[in-house]
C-alpha cells in the first residue's frame, strides 16, 4: 500500500465525530439525517465528514429511492488497518524508497535493472572474445567501467596481491597491464600501498550506471 493512502486513511480517523460515525455504522447503515440527529450536528457537517471517510475508503453509500444510506466498509477497514502493521514488518532491513514504492514503481525498477544487466552483458560480449580476451580497452568511460568491473570480479576480497600478481592476472585479458592496473586504482576498484594491491569495498567502485 502506498504511503499516501495510509496517510489519507489515518487522517480520516483523526476526528472524534468521524470515529463516532463509524461506531454507529458498525451496527448497520444509516442515512445522513439520522446521523445528524444522533450526533446533534447539521446535515452539511455530516456531508463534510462522509466525504472524508469515502475518500479514505472507509465507508460507501447506496441509494434507496431518494435516500442515501451510508455503510461501513469493513473489509477495507481491516485491510488498511493491517497495512500499517505490514509496513512495519517489511521495514525490517528494507530501504525506505523500496518500502513505499507501489507495484507499478517496483515493476519499473525491476525492468530498469533487467535492461541495465542486458546492456552490460552486450558491452562485455562486444569487447571480449569468446575465450575471454579483451579486444581493446573501450574509449567510452561507461563501457570501460563495465568491462573493468567484469575483470576485477575475478579477484578475491580480502586478499593482498603483489604488483606482479596483478600484472599476470590482467595479462589474461590484455597485454597493456600497466594501463589497466592504473585504471583499477583510479576507479577505486583497488587501492595500492607499498606495491601491494587489495580490492576496495564494492560501494567504493566507480559505477557505470551512475554516469549520465
XYZ file of C-alpha atoms in Angstrom:
212
model
C 0.000 0.000 0.000
C 1.324 3.428 -0.878
C 2.307 5.821 1.865
C -0.149 8.497 0.723
C -3.056 6.041 1.018
C -2.053 5.179 4.563
C -1.816 8.856 5.477
C -5.261 9.582 3.977
C -6.743 6.672 5.914
C -5.366 7.756 9.286
C -6.152 11.415 8.681
C -9.779 10.438 8.113
C -9.806 8.733 11.501
C -8.233 11.729 13.221
C -11.553 13.333 14.162
C -13.794 12.286 17.120
C -17.014 12.864 15.148
C -15.873 10.541 12.375
C -14.958 7.846 14.857
C -18.454 8.151 16.377
C -19.974 7.897 12.901
C -18.065 4.668 12.280
C -19.199 3.261 15.623
C -22.823 3.920 14.647
C -22.411 2.425 11.185
C -20.919 -0.700 12.753
C -24.473 -1.543 13.820
C -25.867 -1.095 10.328
C -26.372 1.509 7.575
C -27.806 4.953 8.347
C -28.764 7.933 6.226
C -27.394 11.424 6.712
C -30.414 12.840 8.563
C -30.279 10.001 11.092
C -26.583 10.502 11.690
C -27.048 14.254 12.095
C -29.834 13.716 14.627
C -27.900 11.176 16.679
C -24.762 13.330 16.762
C -26.517 16.660 17.225
C -24.867 18.255 14.190
C -26.165 19.765 10.965
C -26.591 17.736 7.745
C -23.836 19.761 5.984
C -21.462 18.698 8.764
C -22.332 15.067 8.106
C -21.800 15.635 4.370
C -18.316 17.026 5.086
C -17.306 14.104 7.293
C -18.704 11.470 4.945
C -16.709 12.922 2.061
C -13.501 12.415 4.074
C -14.482 8.886 5.033
C -15.397 7.976 1.444
C -12.101 9.356 0.174
C -10.262 7.069 2.588
C -12.343 4.072 1.517
C -13.819 3.634 4.997
C -17.479 3.982 4.035
C -19.545 3.547 0.904
C -23.097 4.595 0.044
C -26.175 3.162 -1.607
C -29.328 4.916 -2.728
C -32.788 3.652 -1.804
C -35.230 5.731 -3.852
C -34.480 9.318 -2.732
C -32.474 8.411 0.371
C -28.731 7.724 0.510
C -27.590 5.210 3.120
C -24.031 5.025 4.381
C -22.341 1.678 5.094
C -19.180 0.844 6.955
C -16.677 -0.712 4.544
C -15.500 -3.348 6.994
C -13.288 -5.301 4.608
C -11.415 -2.166 3.572
C -11.129 -1.045 7.194
C -9.451 -4.327 8.119
C -7.209 -4.225 5.057
C -5.986 -0.697 5.682
C -5.582 -1.227 9.409
C -3.432 -4.275 8.692
C -1.419 -2.312 6.132
C 0.426 -0.246 8.742
C 1.464 -3.436 10.532
C 2.654 -4.857 7.223
C 4.702 -1.712 6.595
C 6.420 -2.049 9.964
C 7.138 -5.718 9.325
C 8.524 -5.076 5.843
C 10.572 -2.144 7.139
C 12.984 -4.519 8.831
C 16.081 -4.450 6.647
C 14.368 -2.610 3.785
C 15.390 0.675 2.158
C 12.741 3.404 2.519
C 12.453 4.029 -1.232
C 11.638 0.355 -1.773
C 9.342 0.112 1.220
C 6.797 2.652 -0.034
C 7.102 2.040 -3.758
C 3.839 0.936 -5.357
C 3.684 -2.158 -7.539
C 3.997 -0.165 -10.748
C 7.126 1.548 -9.444
C 8.589 -1.786 -8.325
C 7.890 -3.282 -11.734
C 9.563 -0.328 -13.421
C 12.607 -0.680 -11.154
C 12.873 -4.388 -11.961
C 12.580 -3.675 -15.671
C 15.264 -0.998 -15.415
C 17.624 -3.346 -13.576
C 16.959 -6.099 -16.079
C 17.628 -3.757 -19.004
C 20.803 -2.495 -17.316
C 22.088 -6.066 -16.905
C 21.289 -6.812 -20.551
C 23.118 -3.649 -21.684
C 26.166 -4.566 -19.603
C 26.240 -8.082 -20.997
C 26.034 -6.653 -24.520
C 29.078 -4.461 -23.829
C 31.048 -7.379 -22.385
C 30.254 -9.561 -25.399
C 31.238 -6.732 -27.735
C 34.670 -6.156 -26.185
C 35.679 -9.654 -25.079
C 36.373 -12.617 -27.330
C 34.706 -15.974 -26.613
C 37.881 -17.113 -24.819
C 37.808 -14.044 -22.525
C 40.439 -11.841 -24.186
C 39.859 -8.081 -24.226
C 39.829 -6.949 -27.853
C 40.606 -3.359 -26.911
C 40.175 -1.009 -23.961
C 36.875 0.844 -24.543
C 37.232 4.548 -25.229
C 33.847 5.442 -23.731
C 34.105 5.682 -19.942
C 30.790 3.954 -19.255
C 31.734 0.920 -21.335
C 35.210 0.959 -19.838
C 33.789 0.697 -16.320
C 31.524 -2.171 -17.320
C 34.498 -4.110 -18.686
C 36.783 -3.305 -15.746
C 34.165 -4.336 -13.199
C 33.761 -7.625 -15.037
C 37.520 -8.130 -14.824
C 38.013 -7.272 -11.137
C 35.233 -9.625 -10.080
C 37.689 -12.424 -10.720
C 39.845 -11.174 -7.831
C 39.314 -12.089 -4.185
C 38.151 -9.687 -1.485
C 40.491 -9.543 1.487
C 43.462 -10.946 -0.415
C 46.638 -8.886 -0.761
C 48.201 -9.063 -4.214
C 51.755 -8.217 -5.214
C 52.032 -5.979 -8.255
C 53.381 -8.847 -10.341
C 50.327 -10.941 -9.448
C 48.010 -8.169 -10.643
C 50.040 -7.812 -13.841
C 49.792 -11.546 -14.520
C 46.066 -11.505 -13.816
C 45.442 -8.617 -16.228
C 47.557 -10.281 -18.945
C 44.889 -12.979 -19.133
C 42.668 -10.281 -20.658
C 45.003 -7.774 -22.306
C 48.723 -7.112 -22.737
C 48.561 -3.484 -21.576
C 48.556 -4.460 -17.907
C 50.112 -1.160 -16.764
C 47.240 0.974 -18.121
C 44.530 -1.313 -16.799
C 46.241 -1.664 -13.409
C 46.267 2.142 -13.082
C 42.586 2.239 -14.087
C 41.788 -0.276 -11.331
C 43.230 2.136 -8.782
C 41.904 5.356 -10.365
C 38.352 3.967 -10.403
C 38.639 2.758 -6.807
C 38.308 -0.935 -7.548
C 41.580 -1.422 -5.706
C 43.957 0.518 -3.527
C 47.735 0.300 -3.628
C 50.129 0.615 -0.732
C 53.854 -0.200 -0.862
C 53.416 -2.227 -4.024
C 50.567 -4.304 -2.550
C 47.092 -4.240 -4.098
C 43.768 -5.085 -2.459
C 40.149 -4.769 -3.548
C 38.170 -1.884 -2.065
C 34.620 -2.464 -0.733
C 32.266 -2.651 -3.700
C 30.385 0.503 -2.687
C 33.563 2.497 -3.416
C 33.820 1.280 -7.016
C 33.083 3.682 -9.853
C 29.741 2.595 -11.298
C 28.778 2.741 -14.953
C 25.079 3.167 -14.088
C 25.853 6.394 -12.209
C 27.140 8.052 -15.370
C 24.756 10.140 -17.462
